[in-house]
CSV table of C-alpha atoms in Angstrom, one decimal:
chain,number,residue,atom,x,y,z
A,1,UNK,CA,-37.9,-61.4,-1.0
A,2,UNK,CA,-35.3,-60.3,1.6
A,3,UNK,CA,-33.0,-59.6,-1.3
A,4,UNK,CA,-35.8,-57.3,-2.6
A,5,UNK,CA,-36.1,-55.5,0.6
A,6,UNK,CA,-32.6,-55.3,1.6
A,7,UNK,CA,-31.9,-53.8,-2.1
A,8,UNK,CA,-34.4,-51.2,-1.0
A,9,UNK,CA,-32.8,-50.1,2.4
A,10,UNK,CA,-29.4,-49.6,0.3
A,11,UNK,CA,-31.2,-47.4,-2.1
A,12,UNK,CA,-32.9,-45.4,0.5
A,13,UNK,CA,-29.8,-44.8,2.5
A,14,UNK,CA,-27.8,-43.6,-0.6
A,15,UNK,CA,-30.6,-41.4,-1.0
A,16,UNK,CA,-30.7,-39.8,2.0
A,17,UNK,CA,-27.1,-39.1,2.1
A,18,UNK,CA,-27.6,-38.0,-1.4
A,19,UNK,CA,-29.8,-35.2,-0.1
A,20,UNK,CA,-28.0,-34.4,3.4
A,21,UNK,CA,-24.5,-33.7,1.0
A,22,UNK,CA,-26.8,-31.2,-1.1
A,23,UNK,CA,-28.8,-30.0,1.6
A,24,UNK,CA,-25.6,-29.3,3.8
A,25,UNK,CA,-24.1,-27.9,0.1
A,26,UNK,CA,-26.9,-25.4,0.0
A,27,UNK,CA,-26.5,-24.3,3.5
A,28,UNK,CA,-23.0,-23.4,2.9
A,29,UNK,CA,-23.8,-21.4,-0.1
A,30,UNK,CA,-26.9,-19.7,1.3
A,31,UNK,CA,-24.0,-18.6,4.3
A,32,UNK,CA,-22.4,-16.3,1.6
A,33,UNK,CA,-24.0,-13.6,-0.1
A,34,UNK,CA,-23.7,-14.4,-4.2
A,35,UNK,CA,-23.1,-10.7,-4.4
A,36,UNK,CA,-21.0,-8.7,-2.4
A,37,UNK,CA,-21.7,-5.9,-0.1
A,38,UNK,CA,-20.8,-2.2,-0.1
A,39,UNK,CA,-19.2,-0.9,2.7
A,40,UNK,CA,-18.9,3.0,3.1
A,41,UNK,CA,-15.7,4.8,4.0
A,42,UNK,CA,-15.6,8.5,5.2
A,43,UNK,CA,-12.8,9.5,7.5
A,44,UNK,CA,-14.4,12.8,8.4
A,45,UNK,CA,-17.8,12.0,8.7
A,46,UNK,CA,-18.0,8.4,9.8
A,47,UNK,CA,-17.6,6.9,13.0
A,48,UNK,CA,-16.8,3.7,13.9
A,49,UNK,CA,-19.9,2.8,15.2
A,50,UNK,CA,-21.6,2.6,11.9
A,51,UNK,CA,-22.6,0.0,10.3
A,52,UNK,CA,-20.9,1.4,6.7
A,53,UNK,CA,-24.2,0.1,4.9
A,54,UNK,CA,-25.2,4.0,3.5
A,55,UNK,CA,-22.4,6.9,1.8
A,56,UNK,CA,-23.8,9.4,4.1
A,57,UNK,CA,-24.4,9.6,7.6
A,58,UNK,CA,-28.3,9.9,8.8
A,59,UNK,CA,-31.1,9.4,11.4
A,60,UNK,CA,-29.5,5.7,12.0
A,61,UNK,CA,-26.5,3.7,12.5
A,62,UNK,CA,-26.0,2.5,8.8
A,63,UNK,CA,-23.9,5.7,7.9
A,64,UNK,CA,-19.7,5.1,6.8
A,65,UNK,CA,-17.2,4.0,9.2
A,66,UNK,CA,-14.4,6.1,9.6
A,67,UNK,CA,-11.5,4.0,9.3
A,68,UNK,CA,-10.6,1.3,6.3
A,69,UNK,CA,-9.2,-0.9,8.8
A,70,UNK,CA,-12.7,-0.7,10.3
A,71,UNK,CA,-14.4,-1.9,7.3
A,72,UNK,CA,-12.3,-4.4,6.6
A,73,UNK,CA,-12.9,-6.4,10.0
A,74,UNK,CA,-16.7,-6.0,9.0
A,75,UNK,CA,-15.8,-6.9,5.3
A,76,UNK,CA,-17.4,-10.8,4.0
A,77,UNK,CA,-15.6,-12.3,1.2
A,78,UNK,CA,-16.8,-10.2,-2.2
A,79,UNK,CA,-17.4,-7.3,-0.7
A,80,UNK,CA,-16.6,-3.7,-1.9
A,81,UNK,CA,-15.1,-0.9,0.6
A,82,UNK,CA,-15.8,2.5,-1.1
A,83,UNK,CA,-14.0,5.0,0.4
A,84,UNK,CA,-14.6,8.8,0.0
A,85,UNK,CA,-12.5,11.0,-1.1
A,86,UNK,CA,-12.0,13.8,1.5
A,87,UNK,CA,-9.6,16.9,2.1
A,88,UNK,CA,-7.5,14.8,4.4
A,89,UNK,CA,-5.6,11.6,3.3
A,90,UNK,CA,-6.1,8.2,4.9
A,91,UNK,CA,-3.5,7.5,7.6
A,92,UNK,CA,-3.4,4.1,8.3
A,93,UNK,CA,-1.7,1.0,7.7
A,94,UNK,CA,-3.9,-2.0,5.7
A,95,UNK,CA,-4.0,-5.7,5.8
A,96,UNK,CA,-5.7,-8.1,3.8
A,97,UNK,CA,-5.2,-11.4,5.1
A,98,UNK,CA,-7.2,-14.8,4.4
A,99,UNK,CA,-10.2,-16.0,2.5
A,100,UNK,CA,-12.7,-13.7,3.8
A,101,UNK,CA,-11.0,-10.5,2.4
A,102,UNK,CA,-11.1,-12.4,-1.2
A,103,UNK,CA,-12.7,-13.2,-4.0
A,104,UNK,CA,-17.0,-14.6,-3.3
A,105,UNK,CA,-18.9,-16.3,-4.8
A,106,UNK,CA,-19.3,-14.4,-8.0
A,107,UNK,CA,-16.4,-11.1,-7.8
A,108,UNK,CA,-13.8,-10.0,-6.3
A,109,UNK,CA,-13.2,-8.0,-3.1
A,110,UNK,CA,-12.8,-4.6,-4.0
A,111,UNK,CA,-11.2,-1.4,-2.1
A,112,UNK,CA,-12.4,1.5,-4.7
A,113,UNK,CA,-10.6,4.7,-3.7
A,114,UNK,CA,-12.4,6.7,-5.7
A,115,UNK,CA,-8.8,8.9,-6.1
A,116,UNK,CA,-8.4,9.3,-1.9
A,117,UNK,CA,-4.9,9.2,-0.3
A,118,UNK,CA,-3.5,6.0,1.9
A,119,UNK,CA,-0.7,8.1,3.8
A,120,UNK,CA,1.7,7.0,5.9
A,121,UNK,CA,3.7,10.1,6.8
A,122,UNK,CA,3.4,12.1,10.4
A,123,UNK,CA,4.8,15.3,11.2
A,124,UNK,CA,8.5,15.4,12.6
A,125,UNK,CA,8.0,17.0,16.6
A,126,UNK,CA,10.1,20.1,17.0
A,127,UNK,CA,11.7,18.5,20.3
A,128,UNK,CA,13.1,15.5,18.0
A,129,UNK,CA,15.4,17.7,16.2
A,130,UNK,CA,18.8,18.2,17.5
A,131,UNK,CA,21.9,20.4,15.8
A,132,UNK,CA,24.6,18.5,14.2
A,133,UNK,CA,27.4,20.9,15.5
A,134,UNK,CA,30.0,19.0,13.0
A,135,UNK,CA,28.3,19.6,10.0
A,136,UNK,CA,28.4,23.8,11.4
A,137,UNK,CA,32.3,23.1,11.9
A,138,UNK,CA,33.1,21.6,8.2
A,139,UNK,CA,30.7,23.4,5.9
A,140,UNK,CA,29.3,26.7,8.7
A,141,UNK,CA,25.8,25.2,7.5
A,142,UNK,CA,23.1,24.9,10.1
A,143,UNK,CA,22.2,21.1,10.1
A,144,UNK,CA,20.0,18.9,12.5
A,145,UNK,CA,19.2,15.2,12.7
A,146,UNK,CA,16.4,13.4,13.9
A,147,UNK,CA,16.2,9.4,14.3
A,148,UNK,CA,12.4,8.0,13.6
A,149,UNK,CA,11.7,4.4,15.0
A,150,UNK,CA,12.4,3.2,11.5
A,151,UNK,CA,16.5,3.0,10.6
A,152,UNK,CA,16.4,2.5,7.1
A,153,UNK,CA,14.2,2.9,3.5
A,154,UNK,CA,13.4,6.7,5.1
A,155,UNK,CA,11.5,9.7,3.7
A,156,UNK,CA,11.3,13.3,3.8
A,157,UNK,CA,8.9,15.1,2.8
A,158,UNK,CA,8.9,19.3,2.5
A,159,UNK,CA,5.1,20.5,2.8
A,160,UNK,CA,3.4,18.1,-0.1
A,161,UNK,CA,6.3,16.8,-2.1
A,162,UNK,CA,9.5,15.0,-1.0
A,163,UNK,CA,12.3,17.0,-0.2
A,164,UNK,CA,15.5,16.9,-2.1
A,165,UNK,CA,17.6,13.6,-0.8
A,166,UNK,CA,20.7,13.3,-1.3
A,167,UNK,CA,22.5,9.8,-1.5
A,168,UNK,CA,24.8,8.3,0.8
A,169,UNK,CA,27.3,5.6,0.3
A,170,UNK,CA,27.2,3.1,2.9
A,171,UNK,CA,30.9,2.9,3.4
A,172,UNK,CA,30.8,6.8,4.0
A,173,UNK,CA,32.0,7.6,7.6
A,174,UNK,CA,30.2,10.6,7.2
A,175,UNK,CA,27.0,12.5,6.7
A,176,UNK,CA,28.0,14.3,3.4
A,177,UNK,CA,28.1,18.1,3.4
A,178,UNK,CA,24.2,19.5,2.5
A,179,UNK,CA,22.8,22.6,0.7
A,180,UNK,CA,20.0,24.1,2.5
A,181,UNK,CA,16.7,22.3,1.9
A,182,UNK,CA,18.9,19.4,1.3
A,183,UNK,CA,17.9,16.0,3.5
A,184,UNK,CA,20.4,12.6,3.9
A,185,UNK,CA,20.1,9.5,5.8
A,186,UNK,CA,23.0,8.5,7.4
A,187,UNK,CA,22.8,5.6,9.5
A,188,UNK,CA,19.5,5.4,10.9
A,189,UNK,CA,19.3,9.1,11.2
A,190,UNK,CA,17.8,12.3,9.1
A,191,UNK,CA,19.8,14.7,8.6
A,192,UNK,CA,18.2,17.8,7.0
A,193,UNK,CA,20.4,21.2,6.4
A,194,UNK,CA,18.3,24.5,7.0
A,195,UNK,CA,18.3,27.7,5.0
A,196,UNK,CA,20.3,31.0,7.0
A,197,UNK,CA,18.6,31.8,10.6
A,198,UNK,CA,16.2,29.2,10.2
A,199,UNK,CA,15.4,25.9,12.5
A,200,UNK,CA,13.7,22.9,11.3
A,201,UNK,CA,10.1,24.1,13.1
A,202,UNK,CA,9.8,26.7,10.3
A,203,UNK,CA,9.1,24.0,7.9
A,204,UNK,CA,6.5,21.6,7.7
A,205,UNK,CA,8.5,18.5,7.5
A,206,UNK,CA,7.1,15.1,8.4
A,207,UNK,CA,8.8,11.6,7.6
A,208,UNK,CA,7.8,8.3,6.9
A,209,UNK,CA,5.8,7.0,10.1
A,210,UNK,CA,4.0,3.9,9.2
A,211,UNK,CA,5.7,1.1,7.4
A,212,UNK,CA,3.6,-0.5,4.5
A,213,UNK,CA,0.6,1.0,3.5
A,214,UNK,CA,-1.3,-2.2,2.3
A,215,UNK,CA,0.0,-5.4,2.7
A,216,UNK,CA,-1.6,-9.1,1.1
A,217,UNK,CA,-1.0,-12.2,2.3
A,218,UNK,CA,-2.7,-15.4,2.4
A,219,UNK,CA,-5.3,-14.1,-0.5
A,220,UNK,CA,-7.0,-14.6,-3.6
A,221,UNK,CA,-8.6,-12.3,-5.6
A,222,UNK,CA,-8.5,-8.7,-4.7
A,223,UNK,CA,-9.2,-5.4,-6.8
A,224,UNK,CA,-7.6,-2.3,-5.7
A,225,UNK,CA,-8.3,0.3,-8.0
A,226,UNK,CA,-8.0,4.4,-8.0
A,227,UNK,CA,-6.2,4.9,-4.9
A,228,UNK,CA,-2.9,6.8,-4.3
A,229,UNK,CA,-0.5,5.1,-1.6
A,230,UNK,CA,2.4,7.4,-0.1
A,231,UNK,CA,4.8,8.0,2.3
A,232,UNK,CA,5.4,4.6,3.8
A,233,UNK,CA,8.5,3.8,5.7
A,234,UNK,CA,9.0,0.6,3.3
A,235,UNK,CA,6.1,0.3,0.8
A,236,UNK,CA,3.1,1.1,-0.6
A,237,UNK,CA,1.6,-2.1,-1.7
A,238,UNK,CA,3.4,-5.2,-0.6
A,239,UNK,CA,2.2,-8.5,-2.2
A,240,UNK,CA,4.6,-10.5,0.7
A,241,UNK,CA,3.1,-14.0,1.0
A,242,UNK,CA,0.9,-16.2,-1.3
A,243,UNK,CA,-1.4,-13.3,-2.8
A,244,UNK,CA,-2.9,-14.7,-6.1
A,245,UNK,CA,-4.6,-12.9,-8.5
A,246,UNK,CA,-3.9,-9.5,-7.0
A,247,UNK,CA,-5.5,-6.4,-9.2
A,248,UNK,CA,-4.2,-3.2,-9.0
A,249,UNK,CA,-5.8,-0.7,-11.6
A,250,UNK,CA,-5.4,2.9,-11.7
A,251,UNK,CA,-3.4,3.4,-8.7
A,252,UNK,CA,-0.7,6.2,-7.7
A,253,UNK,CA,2.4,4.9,-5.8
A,254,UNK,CA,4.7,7.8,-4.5
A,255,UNK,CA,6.7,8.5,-2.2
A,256,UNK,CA,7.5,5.4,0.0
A,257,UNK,CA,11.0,4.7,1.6
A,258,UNK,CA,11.7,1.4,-0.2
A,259,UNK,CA,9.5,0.8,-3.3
A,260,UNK,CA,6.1,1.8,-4.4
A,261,UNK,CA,4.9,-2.1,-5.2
A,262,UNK,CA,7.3,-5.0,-3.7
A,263,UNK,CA,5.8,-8.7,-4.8
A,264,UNK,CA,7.4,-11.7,-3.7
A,265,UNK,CA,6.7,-14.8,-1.5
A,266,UNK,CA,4.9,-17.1,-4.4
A,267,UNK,CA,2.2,-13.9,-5.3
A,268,UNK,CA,1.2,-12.7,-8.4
A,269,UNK,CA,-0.5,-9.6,-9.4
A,270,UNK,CA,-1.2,-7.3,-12.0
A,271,UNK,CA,-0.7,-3.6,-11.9
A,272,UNK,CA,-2.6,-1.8,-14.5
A,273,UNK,CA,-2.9,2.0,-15.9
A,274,UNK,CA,-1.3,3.0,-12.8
A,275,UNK,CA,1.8,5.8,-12.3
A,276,UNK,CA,5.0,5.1,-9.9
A,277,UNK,CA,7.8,7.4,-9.1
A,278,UNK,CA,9.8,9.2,-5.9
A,279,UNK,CA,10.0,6.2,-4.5
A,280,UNK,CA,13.1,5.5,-2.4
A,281,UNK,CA,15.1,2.2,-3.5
A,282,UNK,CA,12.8,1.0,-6.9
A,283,UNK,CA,9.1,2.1,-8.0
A,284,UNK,CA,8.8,-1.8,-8.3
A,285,UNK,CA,10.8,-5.1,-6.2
A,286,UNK,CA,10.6,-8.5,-7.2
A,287,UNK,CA,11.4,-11.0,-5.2
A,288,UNK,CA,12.0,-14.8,-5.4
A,289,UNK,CA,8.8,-16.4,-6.3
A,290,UNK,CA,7.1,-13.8,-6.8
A,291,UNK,CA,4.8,-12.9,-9.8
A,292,UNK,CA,3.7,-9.3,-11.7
A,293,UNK,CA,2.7,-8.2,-14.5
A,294,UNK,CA,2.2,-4.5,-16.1
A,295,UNK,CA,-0.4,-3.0,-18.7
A,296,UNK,CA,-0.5,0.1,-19.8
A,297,UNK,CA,1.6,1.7,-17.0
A,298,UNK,CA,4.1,5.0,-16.0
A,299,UNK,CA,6.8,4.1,-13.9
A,300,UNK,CA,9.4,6.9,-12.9
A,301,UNK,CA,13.3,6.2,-12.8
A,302,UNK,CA,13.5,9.4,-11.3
A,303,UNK,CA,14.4,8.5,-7.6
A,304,UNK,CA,15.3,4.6,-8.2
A,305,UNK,CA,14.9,2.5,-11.4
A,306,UNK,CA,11.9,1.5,-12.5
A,307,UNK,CA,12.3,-2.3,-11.3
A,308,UNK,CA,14.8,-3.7,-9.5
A,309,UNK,CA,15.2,-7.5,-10.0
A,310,UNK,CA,15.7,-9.6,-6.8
A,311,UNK,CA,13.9,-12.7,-8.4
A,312,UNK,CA,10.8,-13.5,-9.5
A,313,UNK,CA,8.9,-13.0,-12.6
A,314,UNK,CA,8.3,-9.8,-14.3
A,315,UNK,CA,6.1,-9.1,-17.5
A,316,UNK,CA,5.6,-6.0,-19.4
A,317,UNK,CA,2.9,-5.6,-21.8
A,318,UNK,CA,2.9,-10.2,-21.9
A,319,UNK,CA,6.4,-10.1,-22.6
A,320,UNK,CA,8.6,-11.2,-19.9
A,321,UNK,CA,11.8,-9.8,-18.6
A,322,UNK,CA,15.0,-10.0,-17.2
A,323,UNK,CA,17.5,-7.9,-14.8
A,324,UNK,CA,15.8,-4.7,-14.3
A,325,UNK,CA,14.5,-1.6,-15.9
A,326,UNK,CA,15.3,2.6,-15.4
A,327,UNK,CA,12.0,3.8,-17.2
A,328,UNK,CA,8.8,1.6,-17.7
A,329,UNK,CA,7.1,4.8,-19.9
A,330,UNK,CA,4.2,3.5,-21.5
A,331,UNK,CA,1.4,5.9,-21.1
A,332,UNK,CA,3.1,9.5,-21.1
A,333,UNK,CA,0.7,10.7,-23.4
A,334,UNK,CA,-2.3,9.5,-21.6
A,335,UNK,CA,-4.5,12.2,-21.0
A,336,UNK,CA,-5.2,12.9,-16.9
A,337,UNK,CA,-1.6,11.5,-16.1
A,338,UNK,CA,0.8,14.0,-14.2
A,339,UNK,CA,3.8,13.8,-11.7
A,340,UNK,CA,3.4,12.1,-8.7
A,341,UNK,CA,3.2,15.2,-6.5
A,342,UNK,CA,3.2,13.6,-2.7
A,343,UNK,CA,-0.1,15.5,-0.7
């Protein structure tokens, strides 16, 4: 009889635990949403104080948020950030970081760009331009400099596109002699040559301000998709540290000092249907243990080759490759696809 009754107590106990594991199982998955939110962008008619819930501001505080970096700290795992696309670009500097800017339950976390502009460019003050007076005494061209907090991977940009650079040799001693409308950098420092009785203010000039437009680290499973990302003082998208099953689809990279798209640091993404070029050093960097693959994709050896090779892994189209490429030119006759003009 106590056998009988002590066989009992065991199977009761094992039971209950059997139903606090599941009951403390369905707690955790009742704490996140099986479907993802959607979280409303609008950087000239948000505010901050919104909620993000609606497209459209109204009578309450569920309108869009004005900043992505905003909607990100209210973001849940699977959610979507929906940004609108405005007359004025996006300038900020993005970080997805850890497991609640990932993949849910059921999708991924999505930023949908819906075509708007990540720029990271600001306008060059008149005050921080100063006249080279040896480049007057060699050449009798008017050329000034101005030195951004950023020393290296610069850019120039001339109204919406970049202006003509041209390239120095780092054992130069020397800024090399400019045309007017001709730009340089020359150790740490922009040097841009003017046109007759003109001064740099008489442009609209701006450089490279912020230094990577979106960075991922720590990650797993994000969708970026129909965004353009310029004017970044190193890159546009930077996969740096442990970003799996990274999505980019549809996206414009342009523009950025160092590359358009840099993966490295055990990542691995996928860059689909997209268009790089006028980037500064390569549209794309590998790095060692680093991971990316391309579909479908237009990727300018205008400025810098296509792909530089620093390590890693790179796939075009499934098939993997080795030491670089000038000219990744897969979808010129896609209809839509143009230049990347910088706005």
């Amino acid at each position: 009889m106590m056998f009988i009754t002590l066989i009992s107590r065991m199977v009761t106990q094992t039971l209950l635990g059997c139903w606090l594991i599941l009951g403390i199982g369905a707690m955790f998955l009742t704490s996140r949403p099986a479907v993802g939110r959607d979280i409303f962008v609008d950087n000239e008619k948000g505010d901050d104080a919104f909620t993000g819930r609606i497209a459209t501001p109204g009578q309450t505080v569920d309108g869009p948020v004005r900043r992505i970096s905003r909607a990100l700290a209210l973001a849940q795992p699977g959610d979507r950030i929906v940004l609108a696309k405005t007359g004025s670009p996006y300038h900020e500097s993005l970080t997805f970081a850890g497991a609640r800017l990932g993949r849910g339950i059921l999708n991924d976390f999505i930023l949908e760009g819906n075509g708007a502009i990540l720029d990271g460019s600001a306008p060059i003050p008149p005050e921080g331009w100063e006249p080279d007076r040896d480049a007057w005494k060699r050449s009798g061209r008017a050329v000034f400099r101005f030195v951004s907090e950023w020393k290296s991977h610069q850019q120039l940009f001339l109204g919406d596109r970049p202006a003509t650079r041209v390239y120095v040799n780092r054992l130069a001693a020397m800024p090399p002699d400019l045309e007017p409308l001709q730009w340089c950098l020359f150790q740490g420092t922009i040097y841009f040559c003017v046109e007759p009785d003109r001064h740099p203010q008489d442009y609209p000039l701006r450089y490279a301000r912020l230094q990577v437009g979106i960075t991922l680290h720590h990650v797993q499973g994000v969708t970026i998709r129909d965004l353009v990302v310029q004017g970044f003082q190193l890159d546009g998208v930077n996969l740096a540290n442990t970003a799996r099953d990274v999505r980019l689809e549809g996206v414009v990279l342009r523009g950025n000092g160092r590359a358009g798209l840099t993966v490295g640091g055990a990542s691995r993404g996928e860059l689909i249907d997209s268009l790089l070029g006028d980037n500064g050093a390569a549209q794309i960097l590998t790095l060692p243990n680093g991971e990316l693959r391309v579909h479908n994709c237009q990727v300018l050896g205008n400025t810098a080759p296509a792909w530089v090779d620093e390590g890693g892994r790179f796939f075009l189209e499934g098939k993997l490759q080795q030491g670089g490429l000038d000219q990744i030119d897969d979808v010129v006759n896609t209809p839509g696809r143009a230049a990347p003009e910088t706005n």
